[in-house]
Coordinates of N, CA and C and ligand atoms in Angstrom, one line a residue:
M1 N 0.9 -1.2 0.0 CA -0.1 0.3 0.2 C 0.7 1.2 0.2
H2 N 2.2 1.0 0.5 CA 3.2 2.3 0.4 C 3.3 2.8 -0.9
E3 N 3.2 2.2 -2.0 CA 3.3 2.5 -3.4 C 2.2 3.2 -3.8
A4 N 1.0 2.9 -3.4 CA -0.2 3.4 -3.6 C -0.2 4.9 -3.2
S5 N 0.1 5.1 -2.0 CA 0.3 6.3 -1.4 C 1.2 7.3 -2.2
V6 N 2.4 6.6 -2.6 CA 3.5 7.3 -3.6 C 3.3 7.9 -4.9
A7 N 2.0 6.9 -5.4 CA 1.7 7.3 -6.7 C 0.5 8.5 -6.7
L8 N -0.1 8.6 -5.7 CA -1.3 9.6 -5.4 C -0.4 11.1 -4.8
D9 N 1.2 10.9 -4.5 CA 1.5 11.9 -4.0 C 2.0 12.5 -5.5
L10 N 2.6 11.7 -6.5 CA 3.0 12.0 -7.6 C 1.8 12.4 -8.6
I11 N 0.6 11.9 -8.3 CA -0.4 12.6 -9.2 C -0.6 14.3 -8.9
R12 N -0.4 14.2 -7.6 CA -0.9 15.3 -7.0 C 0.0 16.9 -7.3
V13 N 1.6 16.1 -7.5 CA 2.0 17.0 -8.0 C 2.1 17.2 -9.4
A14 N 1.9 16.1 -10.1 CA 1.8 16.4 -11.5 C 0.6 17.3 -12.0
Q15 N -0.5 17.0 -11.2 CA -1.8 18.1 -11.4 C -1.6 19.4 -11.1
D16 N -0.6 19.8 -10.4 CA -0.2 21.5 -9.9 C 0.5 21.7 -11.1
V17 N 1.4 20.7 -11.8 CA 2.2 21.0 -12.6 C 1.0 21.5 -14.1
L18 N 0.2 20.5 -14.3 CA -0.8 20.8 -15.1 C -1.4 21.9 -15.0
R19 N -2.0 22.2 -13.8 CA -2.6 23.5 -14.0 C -1.9 24.9 -14.3
E20 N -0.7 24.6 -13.6 CA 0.3 26.0 -13.8 C 0.6 26.1 -15.5
H21 N 0.4 25.0 -16.2 CA 0.6 25.2 -17.7 C -0.7 25.1 -18.3
G22 N -1.8 25.1 -17.3 CA -2.9 25.3 -18.1 C -3.3 24.1 -19.6
G23 N -2.5 22.9 -19.0 CA -2.5 21.8 -19.9 C -4.3 21.0 -19.1
V24 N -4.7 19.9 -20.3 CA -6.0 19.6 -20.2 C -5.6 18.0 -19.4
R25 N -4.8 17.5 -19.9 CA -4.4 15.9 -19.1 C -2.9 15.7 -19.3
V26 N -2.5 14.9 -18.6 CA -1.2 14.1 -18.7 C -1.3 13.3 -19.5
T27 N -0.4 13.0 -20.7 CA -0.2 11.6 -21.3 C 1.0 10.7 -21.2
A28 N 1.9 11.4 -20.5 CA 3.1 10.6 -20.2 C 3.6 11.2 -18.8
L29 N 4.2 10.3 -18.0 CA 5.3 11.0 -17.0 C 6.6 10.0 -16.5
T30 N 7.7 10.7 -16.3 CA 8.7 9.8 -15.7 C 9.2 10.4 -14.6
V31 N 9.6 9.4 -13.5 CA 9.7 9.4 -12.4 C 11.2 8.7 -12.1
R32 N 12.1 9.5 -11.4 CA 13.3 9.1 -11.1 C 13.1 8.6 -9.8
L33 N 13.6 7.2 -9.7 CA 13.5 6.6 -8.6 C 14.8 5.9 -7.9
G34 N 15.3 6.6 -7.1 CA 16.6 6.1 -6.5 C 16.5 4.6 -6.1
Q35 N 17.5 3.7 -6.4 CA 17.6 2.4 -6.1 C 17.8 2.2 -4.5
W36 N 18.0 3.3 -3.6 CA 18.2 3.3 -2.4 C 17.1 3.9 -1.7
S37 N 15.7 4.3 -2.7 CA 14.4 4.5 -1.7 C 13.9 3.5 -1.5
A38 N 12.5 3.4 -0.7 CA 12.0 2.4 -0.2 C 11.0 1.7 -1.2
V39 N 11.1 2.6 -2.3 CA 9.6 2.2 -3.3 C 10.3 1.3 -4.3
V40 N 9.5 0.2 -4.6 CA 9.6 -0.9 -5.4 C 8.9 -0.3 -6.7
P41 N 9.8 -0.2 -7.9 CA 9.5 0.1 -9.2 C 8.0 -0.5 -9.9
E42 N 8.3 -1.9 -9.5 CA 7.1 -3.0 -10.2 C 5.5 -2.6 -9.3
A43 N 5.9 -2.5 -7.8 CA 4.8 -1.7 -7.2 C 4.4 -0.7 -7.5
L44 N 5.1 -0.2 -8.0 CA 4.5 1.7 -8.1 C 4.1 1.4 -9.6
S45 N 4.7 0.8 -10.6 CA 3.8 0.7 -11.8 C 2.5 0.2 -11.9
A46 N 2.4 -0.8 -10.7 CA 1.1 -1.4 -10.7 C 0.0 -0.9 -10.2
A47 N 0.6 0.4 -9.2 CA -0.5 0.8 -8.2 C -0.8 2.3 -9.3
F48 N -0.3 2.7 -9.8 CA -0.3 4.0 -10.9 C -1.4 3.9 -11.5
P49 N -2.1 2.9 -12.2 CA -3.4 3.0 -13.4 C -4.5 3.3 -12.5
A50 N -4.6 2.4 -11.4 CA -5.8 2.7 -10.6 C -5.8 3.9 -9.7
C51 N -4.6 4.4 -9.4 CA -4.4 5.7 -8.7 C -4.9 6.7 -9.4
A52 N -4.7 6.9 -10.9 CA -4.7 8.0 -11.8 C -6.3 7.8 -12.3
Q53 N -7.1 6.7 -12.2 CA -8.3 6.8 -12.4 C -9.0 8.0 -12.0
G54 N -9.9 8.7 -12.9 CA -10.7 9.9 -12.7 C -9.9 11.1 -12.4
T55 N -8.6 11.1 -12.9 CA -7.6 12.1 -12.9 C -7.3 12.8 -14.1
P56 N -6.7 13.7 -14.2 CA -6.2 14.2 -15.5 C -5.2 13.3 -16.1
L57 N -4.7 12.2 -15.2 CA -3.5 11.4 -15.3 C -4.0 9.8 -15.8
A58 N -5.0 9.5 -16.1 CA -5.8 8.5 -16.2 C -5.4 8.1 -17.6
G59 N -4.6 7.1 -17.9 CA -4.2 6.6 -18.9 C -3.0 6.9 -19.2
A60 N -2.5 7.7 -18.5 CA -0.9 8.1 -18.7 C 0.0 6.9 -18.9
A61 N 1.0 7.2 -19.4 CA 2.3 5.9 -19.6 C 2.9 6.4 -18.4
L62 N 3.4 5.9 -17.8 CA 4.5 6.0 -16.7 C 5.9 5.1 -16.8
S63 N 7.0 5.8 -16.9 CA 8.3 5.6 -17.2 C 8.9 5.8 -15.8
I64 N 9.8 4.6 -15.4 CA 10.4 4.9 -14.2 C 11.9 4.3 -14.4
V65 N 13.0 5.9 -14.1 CA 14.1 5.8 -14.2 C 14.8 5.6 -13.0
R66 N 15.4 4.3 -12.9 CA 16.3 3.7 -11.9 C 17.5 4.5 -11.6
V67 N 17.6 5.3 -10.4 CA 18.9 6.0 -9.9 C 19.7 5.0 -9.3
P68 N 20.9 4.9 -9.4 CA 21.9 4.1 -8.7 C 22.4 5.0 -7.7
G69 N 22.8 4.2 -6.5 CA 23.3 4.7 -5.1 C 24.8 5.5 -5.4
V70 N 25.3 6.2 -5.0 CA 26.4 6.9 -5.2 C 26.6 7.4 -3.8
G71 N 28.2 7.0 -3.4 CA 28.5 7.5 -2.5 C 30.1 8.0 -2.4
E72 N 30.8 8.8 -1.4 CA 32.0 9.1 -1.8 C 33.2 8.1 -0.9
C73 N 34.0 7.7 -1.5 CA 35.0 6.6 -0.7 C 36.0 7.7 -0.8
P74 N 36.9 7.9 0.7 CA 38.0 8.7 1.0 C 39.3 8.6 -0.4
T75 N 39.1 7.3 -0.6 CA 40.5 6.7 -1.4 C 39.7 7.0 -3.2
H76 N 38.6 6.3 -3.1 CA 38.3 6.1 -4.7 C 37.2 7.1 -5.2
G77 N 37.1 8.0 -4.5 CA 36.2 9.2 -4.9 C 34.7 8.9 -4.9
L78 N 34.2 9.1 -5.9 CA 32.8 8.5 -6.3 C 32.6 7.4 -6.6
V79 N 31.9 6.3 -6.0 CA 31.6 5.0 -6.4 C 30.4 4.9 -6.3
E80 N 29.7 4.2 -7.0 CA 28.5 3.2 -7.2 C 28.3 2.3 -5.9
L81 N 27.5 2.4 -5.2 CA 27.2 1.5 -4.1 C 26.2 0.6 -4.3
Q82 N 26.4 -0.8 -3.7 CA 25.6 -1.7 -3.9 C 24.7 -2.3 -2.8
L83 N 23.5 -1.8 -3.1 CA 22.5 -2.7 -1.7 C 23.1 -3.5 -0.7
M84 N 23.8 -4.8 -1.3 CA 24.1 -5.8 -0.5 C 25.0 -5.3 0.4
R85 N 25.9 -4.6 0.0 CA 27.3 -4.1 0.8 C 26.8 -3.0 1.9
G86 N 25.8 -2.4 1.6 CA 25.5 -1.0 2.4 C 26.1 0.0 2.0
L87 N 26.5 0.9 3.2 CA 27.0 2.4 2.8 C 28.8 2.2 2.8
R88 N 29.3 1.2 1.7 CA 30.5 1.0 2.0 C 31.3 0.9 0.7
C89 N 32.2 1.4 0.2 CA 33.1 1.4 -1.2 C 33.1 0.0 -1.5
P90 N 32.8 -0.4 -2.6 CA 32.8 -1.6 -3.5 C 33.8 -2.1 -3.5
L91 N 35.0 -1.1 -3.5 CA 36.3 -1.2 -4.2 C 37.2 -1.8 -3.0
C92 N 37.2 -0.9 -1.6 CA 38.0 -1.3 -0.6 C 37.0 -1.4 0.7
D93 N 36.0 -1.2 0.6 CA 35.1 -1.5 1.6 C 35.1 -0.4 2.9
A94 N 35.9 0.8 2.5 CA 35.5 2.0 3.4 C 34.2 2.5 3.6
P95 N 34.0 2.8 4.5 CA 32.4 3.4 4.9 C 32.3 4.6 4.1
T96 N 31.0 4.7 3.3 CA 30.8 6.2 2.5 C 29.5 6.6 3.2
P97 N 29.6 7.3 4.4 CA 28.6 7.4 5.3 C 27.4 8.3 4.4
K98 N 27.8 9.3 3.4 CA 26.7 9.9 3.1 C 26.3 9.2 1.5
L99 N 24.9 9.4 1.8 CA 24.3 8.9 0.1 C 24.4 10.1 -0.6
L100 N 24.8 10.1 -1.9 CA 24.9 11.4 -2.6 C 23.8 11.3 -3.7
Q101 N 23.5 10.2 -4.0 CA 22.5 10.1 -4.9 C 21.9 8.5 -4.8
G102 N 20.6 8.6 -5.2 CA 20.0 7.1 -4.9 C 18.9 6.9 -4.2
D103 N 18.5 8.1 -3.5 CA 16.9 8.1 -2.7 C 16.2 9.0 -3.0
E104 N 16.4 9.4 -4.3 CA 15.4 10.0 -4.8 C 13.8 9.6 -5.7
L105 N 13.1 10.5 -5.2 CA 11.5 9.9 -5.8 C 11.0 11.1 -6.5
E106 N 11.2 11.5 -7.5 CA 10.6 12.8 -8.1 C 10.3 12.9 -9.6
L107 N 9.5 13.8 -9.7 CA 8.8 13.7 -11.0 C 9.9 14.3 -12.1
D108 N 10.3 13.6 -13.2 CA 11.3 14.0 -13.8 C 10.6 15.0 -15.4
E109 N 9.8 14.4 -16.0 CA 9.1 14.8 -17.1 C 7.4 14.5 -17.0
L110 N 6.8 15.7 -18.0 CA 5.6 15.1 -18.0 C 5.6 15.5 -19.6
E111 N 4.2 14.9 -20.3 CA 3.7 15.0 -21.2 C 2.6 15.7 -21.2
L112 N 2.2 16.9 -21.7 CA 0.9 17.2 -21.5 C 0.1 17.5 -22.9
A113 N -1.3 17.6 -22.6 CA -2.2 17.5 -23.7 C -3.0 18.6 -23.7
Ligands
LIG1 ZN1 37.2 3.0 -2.1

């Protein structure tokens, strides 16, 4: 059910954009979803059509772009983190305490009609 509330949030944001631009409906939207966010893309794709029913987003095509997790290793600089290893450099295992990228959940593009 988590993904349904995420879908509803996205729809709300998209509707605001639609209103600002004077569009009638949204035909397609692209969402950037970090691999480290708690949202499962398949579940979001599955929840979206039902949530969009009765809104200007009904029938819109949802594309999800996965954003990999990136941290900074003191030795190797920016490295792509692997979920299984946690916040550690995949090359030397040093801790990379900050997630620089990979927890996003944001509306990237909208196609309005
Ligand atoms: Zn390293």
